[in-house]
Tab-separated table of C-alpha atoms and ligand atoms in Angstrom:
chain	number	residue	atom	x	y	z
A	423	MET	CA	10.091	-24.623	3.981
A	424	THR	CA	9.291	-27.442	6.713
A	425	GLN	CA	11.823	-26.043	9.064
A	426	ASP	CA	9.753	-22.613	8.920
A	427	LEU	CA	6.612	-24.224	9.088
A	428	PHE	CA	7.627	-26.288	12.402
A	429	GLU	CA	9.028	-22.989	13.789
A	430	ILE	CA	5.312	-21.576	13.402
A	431	LEU	CA	3.667	-24.342	14.972
A	432	ASP	CA	6.009	-24.714	17.961
A	433	HIS	CA	6.226	-21.034	18.425
A	434	PRO	CA	2.983	-18.869	17.701
A	435	GLY	CA	5.042	-15.807	19.043
A	436	PRO	CA	6.537	-14.208	16.182
A	437	PRO	CA	4.057	-11.787	14.275
A	438	SER	CA	5.287	-13.196	10.734
A	439	ALA	CA	6.635	-16.093	8.988
A	440	SER	CA	7.341	-17.706	5.711
A	441	LEU	CA	5.240	-20.681	4.869
A	442	GLY	CA	7.916	-21.204	1.646
A	443	PRO	CA	8.330	-19.497	-1.171
A	444	GLY	CA	5.724	-16.830	-2.039
A	445	ALA	CA	3.546	-17.595	1.079
A	446	VAL	CA	3.685	-15.117	4.431
A	447	LEU	CA	1.835	-15.696	7.348
A	448	LEU	CA	1.042	-12.589	9.033
A	449	ARG	CA	0.046	-13.821	12.528
A	450	GLY	CA	-2.744	-11.436	14.194
A	451	PHE	CA	-2.273	-8.574	11.349
A	452	ALA	CA	-6.032	-8.167	11.301
A	453	THR	CA	-6.757	-8.569	15.040
A	454	SER	CA	-7.258	-4.835	15.814
A	455	ARG	CA	-9.329	-4.511	12.792
A	456	THR	CA	-11.771	-7.323	13.367
A	457	THR	CA	-14.520	-5.384	15.224
A	458	ALA	CA	-14.696	-2.652	11.837
A	459	LEU	CA	-14.231	-5.825	9.704
A	460	LEU	CA	-17.529	-7.952	10.883
A	461	ALA	CA	-19.560	-4.508	11.131
A	462	ALA	CA	-18.700	-4.215	7.006
A	463	LEU	CA	-19.189	-7.762	6.893
A	464	GLU	CA	-22.936	-7.394	8.128
A	465	GLN	CA	-23.581	-4.830	5.359
A	466	VAL	CA	-22.381	-7.089	2.702
A	467	ILE	CA	-24.381	-10.154	3.714
A	468	GLU	CA	-27.405	-8.245	3.737
A	469	GLN	CA	-27.358	-7.526	0.360
A	470	ALA	CA	-25.965	-11.036	-0.774
A	471	PRO	CA	-26.643	-13.372	1.700
A	472	PHE	CA	-24.385	-16.566	1.935
A	473	ARG	CA	-25.414	-19.483	0.166
A	474	HIS	CA	-24.474	-23.091	-0.764
A	475	MET	CA	-23.462	-23.121	-4.232
A	476	LEU	CA	-23.280	-26.399	-6.339
A	477	THR	CA	-20.582	-28.067	-7.769
A	478	PRO	CA	-20.428	-28.678	-11.752
A	479	GLY	CA	-20.889	-32.241	-10.309
A	480	GLY	CA	-23.961	-31.270	-8.566
A	481	LEU	CA	-22.991	-31.571	-5.457
A	482	ARG	CA	-23.617	-28.925	-2.634
A	483	MET	CA	-20.831	-27.245	-1.353
A	484	SER	CA	-20.212	-27.611	2.340
A	485	VAL	CA	-18.676	-24.289	2.644
A	486	ALA	CA	-21.321	-21.054	2.292
A	487	MET	CA	-20.363	-18.654	0.520
A	488	THR	CA	-21.106	-14.738	-0.966
A	489	ASN	CA	-18.810	-12.208	-2.377
A	490	CYS	CA	-18.378	-8.504	-2.639
A	491	GLY	CA	-16.381	-6.459	-5.021
A	492	PRO	CA	-16.770	-5.725	-9.126
A	493	LEU	CA	-16.320	-9.702	-9.252
A	494	GLY	CA	-17.867	-12.504	-7.273
A	495	TRP	CA	-16.906	-16.269	-7.799
A	496	VAL	CA	-19.714	-18.516	-8.333
A	497	SER	CA	-20.114	-22.242	-8.993
A	498	ASP	CA	-23.050	-24.370	-10.784
A	499	ARG	CA	-23.621	-26.675	-12.936
A	500	THR	CA	-22.344	-25.300	-15.763
A	501	GLY	CA	-18.586	-24.571	-14.069
A	502	TYR	CA	-16.840	-21.928	-11.947
A	503	ARG	CA	-16.287	-18.686	-12.966
A	504	TYR	CA	-16.517	-14.879	-11.910
A	505	THR	CA	-19.288	-12.757	-12.677
A	506	ALA	CA	-20.310	-8.794	-12.193
A	507	ALA	CA	-23.914	-9.824	-10.936
A	508	ASP	CA	-25.151	-12.115	-8.226
A	509	PRO	CA	-26.885	-14.593	-9.998
A	510	GLN	CA	-29.308	-14.806	-6.923
A	511	SER	CA	-30.470	-11.346	-7.021
A	512	ALA	CA	-29.108	-10.569	-10.592
A	513	LEU	CA	-27.861	-7.503	-8.955
A	514	PRO	CA	-24.143	-6.353	-8.968
A	515	TRP	CA	-22.173	-7.999	-6.031
A	516	PRO	CA	-22.219	-5.351	-2.897
A	517	SER	CA	-19.446	-2.805	-3.484
A	518	MET	CA	-15.888	-4.000	-1.554
A	519	PRO	CA	-15.794	-2.080	1.952
A	520	ASP	CA	-12.802	0.278	2.254
A	521	GLU	CA	-12.048	-1.655	5.402
A	522	PHE	CA	-11.598	-4.718	3.419
A	523	ARG	CA	-9.525	-3.418	0.757
A	524	ASP	CA	-7.347	-1.298	3.150
A	525	LEU	CA	-6.513	-4.406	5.124
A	526	ALA	CA	-5.713	-6.489	1.777
A	527	GLN	CA	-3.364	-3.941	0.329
A	528	ASP	CA	-1.685	-3.426	3.756
A	529	ALA	CA	-1.085	-6.998	4.279
A	530	ALA	CA	-0.330	-7.781	0.518
A	531	ALA	CA	2.622	-4.449	0.964
A	532	GLN	CA	3.819	-6.146	4.049
A	533	ALA	CA	4.198	-9.137	2.389
A	534	GLY	CA	6.525	-7.796	-0.478
A	535	PHE	CA	3.530	-7.215	-2.926
A	536	ALA	CA	3.085	-3.459	-3.656
A	537	ASN	CA	0.048	-2.006	-5.192
A	538	PHE	CA	-2.210	-5.192	-4.956
A	539	GLN	CA	-5.553	-4.147	-6.387
A	540	PRO	CA	-8.426	-6.731	-5.455
A	541	ASP	CA	-11.460	-6.629	-7.774
A	542	ALA	CA	-13.258	-9.773	-6.075
A	543	CYS	CA	-13.341	-10.719	-2.296
A	544	LEU	CA	-14.925	-14.308	-2.212
A	545	ILE	CA	-16.438	-14.886	1.470
A	546	ASN	CA	-16.610	-18.242	2.941
A	547	ARG	CA	-18.483	-19.210	5.934
A	548	TYR	CA	-17.605	-22.507	8.006
A	549	VAL	CA	-19.533	-24.115	10.707
A	550	PRO	CA	-18.547	-27.069	12.868
A	551	GLY	CA	-18.252	-29.997	10.236
A	552	THR	CA	-17.737	-27.742	7.025
A	553	ARG	CA	-14.768	-28.408	4.932
A	554	LEU	CA	-12.952	-27.674	2.043
A	555	SER	CA	-11.170	-30.299	-0.070
A	556	LEU	CA	-8.183	-29.831	-1.624
A	557	HIS	CA	-7.827	-27.574	-4.820
A	558	GLN	CA	-6.113	-24.905	-6.849
A	559	ASP	CA	-7.291	-21.568	-7.436
A	560	ARG	CA	-7.008	-21.011	-10.941
A	561	ASP	CA	-10.146	-19.088	-12.185
A	562	GLU	CA	-8.605	-15.985	-11.812
A	563	ARG	CA	-6.882	-14.184	-15.089
A	564	ASP	CA	-3.934	-13.039	-13.287
A	565	HIS	CA	-1.834	-15.409	-11.813
A	566	ASP	CA	0.883	-12.894	-11.097
A	567	ALA	CA	-1.297	-11.035	-8.314
A	568	PRO	CA	-1.325	-12.428	-5.046
A	569	ILE	CA	-4.344	-13.783	-2.949
A	570	VAL	CA	-4.823	-12.393	0.735
A	571	SER	CA	-6.533	-14.629	2.953
A	572	ILE	CA	-7.789	-13.025	6.385
A	573	SER	CA	-9.353	-15.651	8.949
A	574	LEU	CA	-12.218	-14.794	11.568
A	575	GLY	CA	-13.816	-16.677	14.252
A	576	LEU	CA	-13.017	-20.084	15.180
A	577	PRO	CA	-9.518	-21.801	14.310
A	578	VAL	CA	-9.032	-24.383	11.520
A	579	VAL	CA	-6.300	-26.349	10.312
A	580	PHE	CA	-5.360	-25.051	6.642
A	581	LEU	CA	-3.851	-27.681	4.360
A	582	PHE	CA	-0.853	-26.276	2.584
A	583	GLY	CA	0.328	-28.889	-0.446
A	584	GLY	CA	2.235	-28.338	-3.518
A	585	LEU	CA	2.067	-28.130	-7.309
A	586	GLN	CA	0.739	-31.617	-7.502
A	587	ARG	CA	-2.398	-32.734	-5.964
A	588	ALA	CA	-0.585	-36.285	-4.762
A	589	ASP	CA	2.371	-33.914	-3.102
A	590	LYS	CA	2.335	-34.065	0.635
A	591	ASN	CA	0.182	-31.518	2.747
A	592	LEU	CA	1.628	-29.196	5.576
A	593	ARG	CA	-0.635	-28.309	8.455
A	594	VAL	CA	-1.002	-24.893	9.424
A	595	PRO	CA	-3.288	-23.573	12.365
A	596	LEU	CA	-5.339	-20.404	11.091
A	597	MET	CA	-6.806	-18.386	14.060
A	598	HIS	CA	-9.010	-15.302	14.480
A	599	GLY	CA	-7.062	-12.277	12.950
A	600	ASP	CA	-4.526	-14.080	11.093
A	601	VAL	CA	-3.475	-12.912	7.486
A	602	VAL	CA	-1.873	-14.980	5.061
A	603	VAL	CA	-0.531	-13.697	1.438
A	604	TRP	CA	-0.088	-16.290	-1.206
A	605	GLY	CA	1.896	-15.129	-4.425
A	606	GLY	CA	4.521	-15.814	-6.976
A	607	PRO	CA	5.480	-19.629	-6.379
A	608	ALA	CA	2.854	-20.483	-4.039
A	609	ARG	CA	-0.046	-19.005	-6.196
A	610	LEU	CA	-0.736	-22.241	-7.699
A	611	ARG	CA	-0.210	-24.665	-4.577
A	612	PHE	CA	-3.034	-27.070	-3.950
A	613	HIS	CA	-4.640	-26.464	-0.447
A	614	GLY	CA	-7.676	-26.833	1.541
A	615	VAL	CA	-9.177	-26.816	5.210
A	616	LEU	CA	-9.788	-29.834	7.500
A	617	PRO	CA	-13.577	-30.303	9.048
A	618	LEU	CA	-13.947	-27.294	11.401
A	619	LYS	CA	-13.918	-28.320	14.764
A	620	GLU	CA	-16.834	-27.531	17.404
A	621	GLY	CA	-16.143	-24.504	19.428
A	622	HIS	CA	-17.309	-20.934	20.387
A	623	HIS	CA	-15.934	-17.688	19.415
A	624	SER	CA	-16.847	-14.573	21.379
A	625	LEU	CA	-17.085	-12.581	18.430
A	626	LEU	CA	-18.635	-15.078	16.089
A	627	GLY	CA	-20.222	-18.141	17.983
A	628	SER	CA	-19.786	-21.247	16.199
A	629	GLN	CA	-18.627	-20.203	12.995
A	630	ARG	CA	-15.065	-19.317	11.133
A	631	ILE	CA	-15.124	-16.870	8.440
A	632	ASN	CA	-12.814	-16.361	5.373
A	633	LEU	CA	-12.111	-13.538	3.018
A	634	THR	CA	-9.997	-14.131	0.114
A	635	PHE	CA	-8.813	-11.329	-1.871
A	636	ARG	CA	-8.423	-11.728	-5.756
A	637	LYS	CA	-7.367	-9.834	-8.563
A	638	ALA	CA	-9.938	-12.051	-10.788
A	639	GLY	CA	-10.287	-10.095	-14.144
B	959	MD3	C1	-3.119	-21.265	-1.027
B	959	MD3	N1	-10.292	-20.534	1.043
B	959	MD3	O1	-11.407	-19.475	-0.963
B	959	MD3	S1	-7.727	-19.126	2.476
B	959	MD3	C2	-10.849	-20.428	-1.412
B	959	MD3	O2	-9.709	-20.856	4.550
B	959	MD3	C3	-9.892	-20.738	-0.212
B	959	MD3	O3	-11.688	-20.374	3.519
B	959	MD3	C4	-9.918	-21.373	2.209
B	959	MD3	O4	-8.900	-21.845	-0.160
B	959	MD3	C5	-10.479	-20.731	3.779
B	959	MD3	O5	-10.396	-20.840	-2.706
B	959	MD3	C6	-8.273	-20.976	2.442
B	959	MD3	C7	-6.380	-19.296	2.073
B	959	MD3	C8	-5.974	-19.976	0.721
B	959	MD3	C9	-6.613	-18.937	-0.650
B	959	MD3	C10	-6.149	-19.002	-1.750
B	959	MD3	C11	-4.769	-19.925	-1.985
B	959	MD3	C12	-4.608	-20.362	0.384
B	959	MD3	C13	-4.260	-20.127	-1.024
B	959	MD3	C14	-4.112	-19.798	-3.297
B	959	MD3	C15	-3.028	-20.691	-3.258
B	959	MD3	C16	-2.596	-21.139	-2.271
B	960	FE	FE1	-8.563	-21.688	-2.573
């Protein structure tokens, strides 16, 4: 796995590469579709604006979040869970745009996961200084389905750990248009994001947006 990772860091040319069992980086897979994705995103955040959720410990998360699709991930003082309604509006989460679902399904298929049917899309917004500390994604019922992530805007350093929190982390730069599919033995690996650096992106300004597609219910 280490050898594969270094190949990506040294040679960003190849369109696709393995990050280890179950994790596939599809470099630039979304690039040709980012204008459509961002137009659809505008519609979603009009109905369900980004907000900073509270952790169960009462801390304000530095990542701002919203969701689309039948289920959305929420956190508050009572814990983490998926809900059908946005707690801020009491309305259902905005529907998942076709452009989102199609791209997630195409990426999953490309990575060997046929018939991926996401029912949740968590949308994360990073501004300079925003980070996401090391965690596992285990609030979804179906751990057999992969998670598909799409990176838009400013680049970031993604931390890819092991199955134990203390395992060594690999560092993977993720850039605008990159898509990663995480499934099988990678599904429960610890991961996080280093603080976003200052910068300017032509489409998104000083932000990074990450879409993650999940089978939550
Ligand atoms: C590896 N988001 O929302 S996406 C998250 O860039 C989250 O916003 C990060 O971690 C972000 O939970 C990372 C890449 C990712 C997502 C889920 C994973 C990597 C993963 C699940 C298992 C292993
Ligand atoms: Fe995660």
